[in-house]
Every structure is written in structure tokens, then in C-alpha cells.
């Protein structure tokens, strides 16, 4: 049976402080959570009842074992999560200064195992058969992950919905200025592009939301989703339809998982055949709910929670 969603990309352990408004040197306790955007999107979609799997790699260490167990606990198939001897599982720390300051500290040295995904080890038939396939910009930052990402996209050849999460993290690139050609190549093979203003500018050279959406469509996608922070989200498709949805009011605790919740709900809307407006409203609500919670993966909302937030017009 084909998966509803296969994601490919980053995984790691999030170590988040259990005290808010406190700098890391003064934090005394942390919570341990599954993290990494591609993995979190798979978790978010699984929470909404979708059959999901993730293609990624961990260290051959206790943190890697923890991540595989966590994925299975969230209902995500871990069959393509493999260890890399000699490389540690990445960990990520953050500081929590609500409502809008959440510095991240990535520990991915000497190299993150999820960048060791190899094209020769991919189950290309499963990738092609999945109803939605999701890749990220981080996967393009180093070899062999770059070749594996582009090979999987070329083999899929826009079957079903193929989503490119622009996921711009300049610290992951040896030469951030060299990213755009790889982004352009990925866009040629995808049907949906998702990114914030910084990310669409990296991919297209354009920052104004409507112009950036048009540039993404011109690059080959069928649906462009431009996240505008406090101004909400803009979605435009190749049929000329558009939706611009304002964010829901929410008391933000930690905004770091909101984009991954948005992604899982976007996938759910695409699979459900919803129109743009409904899809964006539900994705916005999913993101707002997670922004009101400390953790990311374990905070992903249920369908009832999202529906309640949409109906209320706010996160209670």
C-alpha cells in the first residue's frame, strides 16, 4: 500500500529548556524531543491520520535509537531511518523568549548523518508511489544528500503532490551563495513550494510575496505557498486561484515547531482535496496551536484541535 506521505531530510534531538525567558547559561533543566523539519512534518501528518514514513539517517548511538523509537511512537514508519557509524546524532538547543525570539543552536559536527542519505540506497518505487513526497532545502546543502534529493525528485517526475520545503538554513551551507542553482533544479521537479520571505528570496531572488509566488510558479511548481509571519500566508496556484489568510490570535510560547505543523496540515489538506482557503486556514491553525506549546513533535495537533481553533478563530 502506498504511503500518504514520505518525507526526506533532517532529524535530530531537540533539547529545549524547561524555563522560559532564561538564557542557556542559566537554564537548569531541559526536555528531550524528536526534532528536524522533515521528521516533524511526518509526525504532524501522522497525528492527522495519515500513513507516513521518513527517509533519514542518525548516528549509531543511543540518541539515534531514541529517535527511531520516538518515530514509531508517533505512528511514523522508520524503515528508511538508518544509522551512520562514526557520526553522532545531531542535537539542537534553543532559548525561549516569547513571543518572538527563539535562538537555535545546531550541533551537527563533523557532519550530520541525515546528509549521508545516498541515492543508491533509496526505494525509488516507494517514493514514486507515495501520494505526497516532501523534500527540504537542507537536503541540498551537501553531498551525497544533494544528489539523492535531486535523483528522487527526477525519478518521481511530479507524480502526485511533490513538495519542496525551501527550508533555508545558511549555516548548513559551506557557500550559501551557491544555493540558488540547486534550488532552481529542485523546483523544476516539484508541484508545491513552501517557504517564508527569506526562503523564497533565496530560491527566486524576489521577496515581495505576490511576485515571489509568481516566480515560484514560473519556475515550474503548481502551487506556491508564501509564509509572511504576522501578515499570514499567501497561496497561489497555476490555475490563477489564490488565498491570503491571516494568522490566528495565539499566546506564543515557542514558535519553532509552527512551520512543521503547518506543513503536516498542508499535506492533509492536499490529500483531502480541500480548496486553497480551507487548506490554508487549517494549516495556519495547526501552526498556531504548536506555537502555543513548548515542544514540537509531541505538540502536533489532532484534527479536533485544529477544527476547534478554526471555528473559534483563535487558539484558546
C-alpha positions as a printed NumPy array, in Angstrom:
array([[  0.   ,   0.   ,   0.   ],
       [  1.346,   3.421,  -0.973],
       [  2.146,   5.892,   1.782],
       [  0.111,   9.057,   2.094],
       [  3.357,  10.916,   2.762],
       [  7.069,  10.201,   2.599],
       [  9.388,  12.938,   3.818],
       [ 13.135,  13.051,   3.293],
       [ 15.617,  15.124,   5.267],
       [ 16.616,  16.295,   8.703],
       [ 16.266,  14.513,  12.033],
       [ 17.795,  15.164,  15.436],
       [ 17.188,  15.529,  19.139],
       [ 15.698,  18.82 ,  20.344],
       [ 16.859,  19.769,  23.854],
       [ 14.539,  22.564,  24.869],
       [ 14.813,  24.494,  28.144],
       [ 12.035,  23.946,  30.616],
       [ 12.425,  27.546,  31.814],
       [ 11.224,  30.343,  29.541],
       [ 12.847,  33.743,  29.336],
       [ 16.134,  32.323,  30.624],
       [ 19.429,  32.35 ,  28.64 ],
       [ 21.089,  28.977,  28.111],
       [ 23.907,  29.579,  30.636],
       [ 21.284,  29.867,  33.386],
       [ 18.965,  27.041,  32.26 ],
       [ 18.909,  24.171,  34.745],
       [ 16.702,  21.57 ,  33.032],
       [ 15.807,  20.502,  29.506],
       [ 13.181,  18.383,  27.794],
       [ 14.246,  15.86 ,  25.137],
       [ 12.123,  15.695,  21.958],
       [ 12.309,  14.334,  18.434],
       [ 13.204,  17.16 ,  16.054],
       [ 14.151,  18.004,  12.473],
       [ 11.772,  19.564,   9.974],
       [ 11.214,  16.6  ,   7.655],
       [ 10.638,  14.281,  10.613],
       [  8.291,  16.732,  12.338],
       [  6.182,  17.112,   9.183],
       [  5.781,  13.322,   9.034],
       [  4.733,  13.325,  12.704],
       [  2.254,  16.168,  12.129],
       [  0.603,  14.355,   9.218],
       [  0.501,  11.085,  11.161],
       [ -1.287,  12.903,  14.003],
       [ -3.942,  13.809,  11.408],
       [ -4.455,  10.154,  10.498],
       [ -2.11 ,   9.867,   7.542],
       [  0.186,   6.901,   6.793],
       [  3.652,   8.407,   6.808],
       [  7.324,   7.476,   6.631],
       [ 10.584,   9.405,   6.725],
       [ 13.852,   8.838,   4.864],
       [ 16.74 ,   9.988,   7.026],
       [ 19.84 ,   8.838,   8.919],
       [ 21.003,   9.057,  12.524],
       [ 24.169,   8.315,  14.419],
       [ 24.743,   4.734,  15.565],
       [ 24.278,   5.809,  19.171],
       [ 21.648,   5.983,  21.945],
       [ 20.175,   9.23 ,  20.603],
       [ 19.679,   7.524,  17.228],
       [ 17.865,   4.66 ,  18.933],
       [ 15.718,   7.201,  20.788],
       [ 14.699,   8.891,  17.532],
       [ 13.64 ,   5.636,  15.898],
       [ 11.567,   4.703,  18.927],
       [ 10.031,   8.187,  19.002],
       [  9.053,   7.994,  15.326],
       [  7.364,   4.634,  15.861],
       [  5.605,   6.015,  18.925],
       [  4.156,   8.81 ,  16.798],
       [  2.988,   6.32 ,  14.153],
       [  5.678,   7.152,  11.588],
       [  7.297,   4.249,   9.708],
       [ 11.047,   4.224,  10.416],
       [ 12.098,   1.545,   7.892],
       [ 14.251,   4.065,   5.979],
       [ 15.919,   5.527,   9.062],
       [ 19.41 ,   4.035,   9.109],
       [ 22.494,   4.588,  11.31 ],
       [ 25.789,   6.056,  10.128],
       [ 28.762,   4.644,  12.067],
       [ 31.198,   7.273,  13.263],
       [ 28.864,  10.278,  13.135],
       [ 26.907,  11.455,  16.189],
       [ 23.174,  12.057,  16.103],
       [ 22.643,  15.841,  15.916],
       [ 21.258,  17.769,  18.846],
       [ 19.668,  21.216,  18.785],
       [ 19.309,  23.618,  21.695],
       [ 17.079,  26.673,  21.747],
       [ 16.365,  29.603,  24.007],
       [ 12.743,  30.534,  24.634],
       [ 11.976,  34.234,  24.844],
       [  8.271,  34.608,  23.938],
       [  6.664,  35.898,  21.874],
       [  9.149,  36.118,  19.006],
       [ 12.735,  35.333,  19.987],
       [ 13.804,  31.676,  19.837],
       [ 17.529,  31.4  ,  19.029],
       [ 18.613,  27.985,  17.766],
       [ 21.965,  26.305,  18.301],
       [ 22.626,  23.367,  15.963],
       [ 25.252,  20.755,  16.82 ],
       [ 25.766,  18.89 ,  13.53 ],
       [ 29.557,  18.453,  13.506],
       [ 31.594,  16.994,  11.951],
       [ 28.673,  16.197,   9.652],
       [ 25.031,  15.391,  10.21 ],
       [ 24.118,  11.775,   9.408],
       [ 20.978,  12.974,   7.584],
       [ 23.303,  14.471,   4.941],
       [ 24.66 ,  10.964,   4.286],
       [ 21.471,   9.813,   2.527],
       [ 22.734,   8.062,  -0.615],
       [ 20.865,   7.87 ,  -3.926],
       [ 21.865,   4.227,  -4.39 ],
       [ 20.043,   3.242,  -1.203],
       [ 16.699,   4.906,  -1.974],
       [ 13.489,   2.934,  -2.511],
       [ 12.603,   4.894,  -5.639],
       [  9.459,   2.868,  -6.32 ],
       [  8.028,   3.751,  -2.896],
       [  8.955,   7.403,  -3.426],
       [  7.188,   7.476,  -6.779],
       [  4.092,   5.718,  -5.438],
       [  3.61 ,   7.928,  -2.359],
       [  0.643,  10.284,  -2.628],
       [  2.825,  13.132,  -1.326],
       [  6.623,  13.323,  -1.301],
       [  8.312,  16.075,   0.732],
       [ 11.936,  17.26 ,   0.464],
       [ 13.795,  20.178,   2.032],
       [ 16.395,  22.759,   1.111],
       [ 18.736,  21.439,   3.79 ],
       [ 18.934,  18.191,   1.848],
       [ 20.587,  20.112,  -0.989],
       [ 23.342,  21.61 ,   1.168],
       [ 25.881,  18.752,   0.978],
       [ 26.677,  15.54 ,  -0.85 ],
       [ 25.596,  12.773,  -1.054],
       [ 22.229,  14.098,   0.199],
       [ 22.108,  16.665,  -2.615],
       [ 22.358,  14.053,  -5.363],
       [ 19.937,  11.768,  -3.527],
       [ 17.365,  14.561,  -3.187],
       [ 17.553,  15.577,  -6.841],
       [ 17.568,  11.937,  -8.015],
       [ 14.451,  11.157,  -6.004],
       [ 12.68 ,  14.202,  -7.436],
       [ 13.685,  13.337, -11.006],
       [ 12.521,   9.734, -10.597],
       [  9.211,  10.81 ,  -9.111],
       [  8.684,  13.144, -12.081],
       [  5.911,  15.144, -10.368],
       [  3.781,  12.078,  -9.653],
       [  1.157,  13.01 ,  -7.094],
       [  1.995,  16.051,  -4.993],
       [  5.723,  16.7  ,  -4.693],
       [  6.506,  19.343,  -2.068],
       [  9.717,  21.346,  -1.791],
       [ 10.07 ,  22.929,   1.651],
       [ 12.581,  25.692,   0.894],
       [ 13.929,  25.361,   4.463],
       [ 16.787,  27.866,   4.195],
       [ 19.486,  27.397,   6.853],
       [ 22.572,  29.309,   5.672],
       [ 24.751,  27.849,   8.438],
       [ 24.384,  24.416,   6.82 ],
       [ 25.982,  25.572,   3.549],
       [ 29.737,  25.856,   3.025],
       [ 28.957,  28.576,   0.463],
       [ 25.434,  29.957,   0.961],
       [ 25.772,  31.965,  -2.242],
       [ 25.917,  28.738,  -4.246],
       [ 22.475,  27.525,  -3.176],
       [ 20.191,  29.046,  -5.813],
       [ 21.06 ,  26.771,  -8.784],
       [ 20.26 ,  23.718,  -6.68 ],
       [ 17.005,  25.294,  -5.513],
       [ 16.094,  26.058,  -9.135],
       [ 16.808,  22.458, -10.149],
       [ 14.611,  21.12 ,  -7.335],
       [ 11.774,  23.484,  -8.271],
       [ 11.737,  22.042, -11.802],
       [ 10.663,  18.688, -10.363],
       [  8.164,  19.784,  -7.699],
       [  4.486,  20.676,  -7.726],
       [  4.317,  22.603,  -4.43 ],
       [  6.823,  25.082,  -2.971],
       [  6.568,  26.297,   0.628],
       [  8.694,  28.987,   2.217],
       [  8.889,  32.187,   4.21 ],
       [ 10.045,  35.503,   2.762],
       [ 13.749,  34.814,   3.329],
       [ 13.422,  31.381,   1.755],
       [ 11.531,  32.469,  -1.363],
       [ 14.124,  35.197,  -1.879],
       [ 16.918,  32.615,  -1.817],
       [ 15.036,  30.447,  -4.316],
       [ 13.902,  33.166,  -6.715],
       [ 15.691,  36.425,  -5.942],
       [ 12.287,  38.025,  -5.243],
       [ 10.978,  38.958,  -1.805],
       [  7.61 ,  40.697,  -2.351],
       [  5.071,  37.916,  -1.596],
       [  2.906,  38.085,  -4.719],
       [  5.905,  38.496,  -7.015],
       [  7.7  ,  35.652,  -5.241],
       [  4.674,  33.375,  -5.655],
       [  4.602,  34.19 ,  -9.366],
       [  8.335,  33.488,  -9.642],
       [  7.856,  30.09 ,  -7.996],
       [  5.043,  29.252, -10.414],
       [  7.225,  30.357, -13.322],
       [  9.961,  28.058, -12.005],
       [  7.672,  25.076, -12.542],
       [  5.514,  24.477,  -9.466],
       [  1.718,  24.309,  -9.484],
       [  1.159,  25.76 ,  -6.003],
       [  3.251,  28.427,  -4.276],
       [  2.812,  28.954,  -0.531],
       [  4.496,  32.062,   0.872],
       [  4.501,  32.419,   4.656],
       [  4.542,  36.072,   5.735],
       [  4.857,  35.796,   9.511],
       [  2.443,  38.175,  11.283],
       [  0.83 ,  39.016,   7.927],
       [ -0.338,  35.442,   7.465],
       [  0.109,  33.176,   4.465],
       [ -0.376,  33.611,   0.726],
       [ -1.134,  30.662,  -1.57 ],
       [ -1.368,  30.946,  -5.353],
       [ -1.803,  28.112,  -7.849],
       [ -1.21 ,  27.743, -11.572],
       [ -4.96 ,  27.919, -12.252],
       [ -4.946,  31.532, -11.07 ],
       [ -6.64 ,  30.851,  -7.731],
       [ -5.28 ,  32.494,  -4.607],
       [ -5.934,  32.653,  -0.885],
       [ -4.464,  35.025,   1.667],
       [ -5.2  ,  34.036,   5.251],
       [ -4.425,  35.99 ,   8.399],
       [ -2.806,  34.22 ,  11.375],
       [ -4.932,  33.159,  14.308],
       [ -4.54 ,  35.058,  17.585],
       [ -2.397,  32.995,  19.959],
       [ -0.283,  33.427,  23.074],
       [  3.053,  32.244,  21.708],
       [  5.22 ,  30.08 ,  23.94 ],
       [  7.642,  28.638,  21.352],
       [  7.273,  29.359,  17.649],
       [  9.858,  26.859,  16.411],
       [  7.514,  23.973,  15.537],
       [  4.776,  26.045,  13.931],
       [  6.093,  25.675,  10.378],
       [  6.27 ,  21.878,  10.637],
       [  2.704,  21.701,  11.975],
       [  1.678,  23.942,   9.087],
       [  3.39 ,  21.512,   6.714],
       [  1.677,  18.418,   8.083],
       [ -1.702,  20.111,   7.855],
       [ -0.924,  21.347,   4.327],
       [ -0.27 ,  17.744,   3.318],
       [ -3.548,  16.683,   4.95 ],
       [ -5.428,  19.389,   3.021],
       [ -3.84 ,  18.365,  -0.282],
       [ -4.742,  14.718,   0.301],
       [ -8.28 ,  15.685,   1.319],
       [ -8.835,  17.694,  -1.864],
       [ -9.689,  20.878,   0.039],
       [ -9.739,  24.251,  -1.689],
       [ -6.928,  26.725,  -1.065],
       [ -8.792,  28.78 ,   1.506],
       [ -9.719,  25.821,   3.699],
       [ -6.278,  24.263,   3.388],
       [ -4.53 ,  27.475,   4.448],
       [ -6.923,  28.145,   7.329],
       [ -6.365,  24.702,   8.779],
       [ -2.589,  24.842,   8.237],
       [ -2.439,  28.261,   9.901],
       [ -4.437,  26.935,  12.848],
       [ -2.154,  23.903,  13.207],
       [  0.884,  26.163,  13.292],
       [ -0.688,  28.487,  15.839],
       [ -1.559,  25.603,  18.158],
       [  2.031,  24.349,  18.215],
       [  3.322,  27.906,  18.737],
       [  1.312,  27.925,  21.971],
       [  3.216,  24.86 ,  23.254],
       [  6.835,  24.287,  24.272],
       [  7.734,  21.206,  22.284],
       [  7.452,  20.48 ,  18.528],
       [  6.884,  16.831,  17.574],
       [  4.829,  15.827,  20.607],
       [  2.833,  19.078,  20.35 ],
       [  1.391,  18.353,  16.904],
       [ -2.385,  18.887,  16.995],
       [ -5.224,  16.467,  16.348],
       [ -7.954,  17.115,  13.757],
       [-10.4  ,  18.08 ,  16.527],
       [ -7.968,  20.609,  17.991],
       [ -7.423,  22.233,  14.605],
       [-11.139,  22.339,  13.852],
       [-11.833,  23.918,  17.241],
       [ -9.244,  26.639,  16.623],
       [-10.604,  27.353,  13.131],
       [-14.148,  27.565,  14.473],
       [-13.143,  29.802,  17.397],
       [-10.938,  31.996,  15.236],
       [ -8.2  ,  31.796,  17.888],
       [ -6.145,  29.318,  19.895],
       [ -7.671,  29.063,  23.346]])
